[in-house]
Amino acid sequence: MTRYKMEEDALTAVLKQLPGWSIREGKLHKTFKFSSFAQAMGWMMSAAIHAEKMDHHPEWCNIYNRVRVDLVTHDMGNAISSWDVELATKMEALAVAMVK
Ligand code: H2B
C-alpha cells in the first residue's frame, strides 16, 4: 500500500476519529491503560502481530498495565504517515475489542 505523509488538516480530521490519541513531540501518541499487566501483554502481542504483518513498527513502552505508544515513519524522515494512522486505528480496535 502506498505510504504518504499526513498533512496537518488530514491529521486533525483523523485525530477526531481516534479517542485519546494526540500529537506529542511530532509522533502519533497514546498511553493505553488496561485492567492488568496480563491484559496489556495480550494487547501488545496482538498489536505486534499486526505491526509485523504491516512491516510497520511502533515505538512503545510498557509499565505494568500501561502501554505508551508513539508512532512515526522512520523511512519518511520521521514524519507521521498514513501507515501510522493505519496502525493506530488497528491498535484502537484491538483495545476496544479487549474490554468487551
Ligand atoms: N516502522 C516504522 N515505524 N517506520 C518505518 O519507516 C519502518 C518501520 N520501516 N518498520 C520499515 C520497517 C522498513 O525499515 C523495512 C525495511 O520495511
Coordinates of N, CA and C in Angstrom, one line a residue, residues 15-88:
L15 N -7.5 12.7 14.0 CA -7.5 12.6 15.5 C -8.9 12.6 16.1
K16 N -9.8 13.2 15.4 CA -11.2 13.3 15.9 C -11.8 11.9 15.9
Q17 N -11.3 11.0 15.1 CA -11.8 9.6 15.0 C -11.0 8.6 15.9
L18 N -9.9 9.1 16.5 CA -9.1 8.3 17.4 C -9.0 8.8 18.8
P19 N -10.0 8.3 19.6 CA -10.1 8.8 21.0 C -8.8 8.6 21.8
G20 N -8.3 9.7 22.5 CA -7.1 9.5 23.3 C -5.8 9.7 22.6
W21 N -5.8 9.8 21.3 CA -4.6 10.0 20.5 C -4.3 11.5 20.3
S22 N -3.1 11.8 20.4 CA -2.7 13.2 20.1 C -1.3 13.2 19.4
I23 N -0.9 14.4 19.1 CA 0.5 14.5 18.5 C 1.4 15.0 19.7
R24 N 2.4 14.2 20.0 CA 3.3 14.5 21.0 C 4.8 14.4 20.5
E25 N 5.5 15.5 20.6 CA 6.9 15.5 20.0 C 6.9 15.0 18.6
G26 N 6.0 15.4 17.8 CA 6.0 15.0 16.4 C 5.6 13.6 16.1
K27 N 5.0 12.9 17.1 CA 4.7 11.5 16.9 C 3.2 11.3 17.3
L28 N 2.6 10.3 16.6 CA 1.2 10.0 17.0 C 1.2 9.2 18.3
H29 N 0.6 9.8 19.3 CA 0.8 9.2 20.7 C -0.5 8.8 21.4
K30 N -0.4 7.7 22.1 CA -1.5 7.4 23.1 C -0.9 6.6 24.2
T31 N -1.3 6.8 25.4 CA -1.0 5.9 26.5 C -2.2 5.1 26.8
F32 N -2.2 3.8 26.5 CA -3.3 2.9 26.8 C -3.2 2.4 28.3
K33 N -4.3 2.3 28.9 CA -4.4 1.8 30.3 C -5.3 0.5 30.3
F34 N -4.8 -0.6 30.7 CA -5.5 -1.8 30.8 C -5.8 -2.2 32.2
S35 N -6.7 -3.3 32.4 CA -7.1 -3.6 33.7 C -6.0 -4.4 34.5
S36 N -5.0 -4.9 33.8 CA -3.9 -5.7 34.4 C -2.7 -5.8 33.5
F37 N -1.6 -6.2 34.0 CA -0.4 -6.5 33.2 C -0.7 -7.5 32.1
A38 N -1.4 -8.6 32.5 CA -1.7 -9.6 31.5 C -2.5 -9.1 30.3
Q39 N -3.5 -8.2 30.6 CA -4.3 -7.6 29.5 C -3.4 -6.7 28.6
A40 N -2.5 -6.0 29.3 CA -1.6 -5.1 28.5 C -0.7 -6.0 27.6
M41 N -0.2 -7.1 28.1 CA 0.7 -8.0 27.4 C -0.1 -8.6 26.2
G42 N -1.3 -9.1 26.5 CA -2.1 -9.7 25.4 C -2.4 -8.7 24.3
W43 N -2.7 -7.5 24.6 CA -2.9 -6.4 23.6 C -1.6 -6.2 22.8
M44 N -0.5 -6.1 23.5 CA 0.8 -5.8 22.8 C 1.1 -7.0 21.9
M45 N 0.8 -8.2 22.3 CA 1.1 -9.3 21.4 C 0.2 -9.2 20.1
S46 N -1.0 -8.9 20.3 CA -2.0 -8.8 19.1 C -1.5 -7.7 18.2
A47 N -1.1 -6.5 18.8 CA -0.7 -5.4 18.1 C 0.6 -5.7 17.4
A48 N 1.5 -6.4 18.0 CA 2.8 -6.7 17.5 C 2.6 -7.6 16.2
I49 N 1.7 -8.6 16.3 CA 1.5 -9.4 15.1 C 1.0 -8.6 13.9
H50 N 0.1 -7.7 14.2 CA -0.4 -6.8 13.2 C 0.7 -5.9 12.6
A51 N 1.5 -5.3 13.5 CA 2.6 -4.4 13.1 C 3.6 -5.2 12.2
E52 N 3.9 -6.4 12.6 CA 4.8 -7.2 11.8 C 4.2 -7.5 10.4
K53 N 2.9 -7.8 10.3 CA 2.3 -8.1 9.0 C 2.3 -6.8 8.1
M54 N 2.2 -5.6 8.8 CA 2.3 -4.4 8.0 C 3.7 -4.0 7.7
D55 N 4.6 -4.6 8.4 CA 6.0 -4.2 8.3 C 6.2 -2.7 8.7
H56 N 5.4 -2.4 9.8 CA 5.4 -1.0 10.3 C 5.4 -1.1 11.9
H57 N 6.4 -0.6 12.5 CA 6.7 -1.0 13.9 C 6.6 0.2 14.9
P58 N 5.9 0.0 16.0 CA 5.7 1.1 16.9 C 6.9 1.3 17.8
E59 N 7.0 2.5 18.3 CA 7.9 2.8 19.5 C 6.9 2.7 20.6
W60 N 7.2 1.8 21.6 CA 6.3 1.7 22.7 C 7.0 1.2 24.0
C61 N 6.3 1.4 25.1 CA 6.9 1.2 26.4 C 5.8 0.7 27.3
N62 N 6.1 -0.4 28.0 CA 5.1 -1.0 28.9 C 5.6 -0.7 30.4
I63 N 4.7 -0.2 31.2 CA 4.9 -0.2 32.6 C 3.6 -0.7 33.3
Y64 N 3.7 -1.9 33.9 CA 2.6 -2.6 34.5 C 1.4 -2.7 33.5
N65 N 0.3 -1.9 33.8 CA -0.9 -2.1 33.0 C -1.0 -1.0 31.9
R66 N 0.1 -0.2 31.8 CA 0.1 0.9 30.8 C 1.0 0.6 29.6
V67 N 0.6 1.1 28.5 CA 1.5 1.0 27.3 C 1.5 2.3 26.6
R68 N 2.7 3.0 26.6 CA 2.8 4.2 25.9 C 3.2 3.9 24.5
V69 N 2.5 4.5 23.6 CA 2.7 4.2 22.1 C 3.0 5.5 21.4
D70 N 4.1 5.5 20.6 CA 4.5 6.7 19.8 C 4.7 6.2 18.4
L71 N 3.9 6.6 17.4 CA 4.0 6.2 16.0 C 4.6 7.2 15.1
V72 N 5.6 6.8 14.3 CA 6.2 7.7 13.4 C 6.8 6.9 12.3
T73 N 7.0 7.4 11.1 CA 7.6 6.7 10.0 C 9.0 7.1 9.8
H74 N 9.9 6.2 10.2 CA 11.3 6.5 10.2 C 11.8 6.7 8.7
D75 N 11.2 5.8 7.8 CA 11.7 5.9 6.4 C 11.3 7.2 5.7
M76 N 10.4 8.0 6.3 CA 10.0 9.2 5.7 C 10.5 10.4 6.5
G77 N 11.7 10.3 7.1 CA 12.3 11.4 7.8 C 11.5 11.6 9.1
N78 N 11.0 10.6 9.7 CA 10.2 10.7 11.0 C 9.0 11.6 10.9
A79 N 8.3 11.5 9.7 CA 7.0 12.1 9.6 C 5.9 11.2 10.0
I80 N 4.8 11.7 10.4 CA 3.6 10.9 10.6 C 3.0 10.6 9.3
S81 N 2.8 9.3 9.0 CA 2.3 8.9 7.7 C 1.0 8.1 7.8
S82 N 0.4 7.8 6.6 CA -0.8 7.0 6.6 C -0.6 5.7 7.3
W83 N 0.6 5.1 7.3 CA 0.8 3.8 8.0 C 0.7 4.0 9.5
D84 N 1.1 5.1 10.0 CA 1.0 5.4 11.5 C -0.5 5.4 11.8
V85 N -1.3 6.1 10.9 CA -2.7 6.2 11.2 C -3.4 4.8 11.1
E86 N -2.9 4.0 10.1 CA -3.5 2.7 10.0 C -3.2 1.8 11.2
L87 N -1.9 1.9 11.7 CA -1.6 1.1 12.9 C -2.3 1.6 14.1
A88 N -2.4 2.9 14.3 CA -3.2 3.5 15.4 C -4.6 3.0 15.4

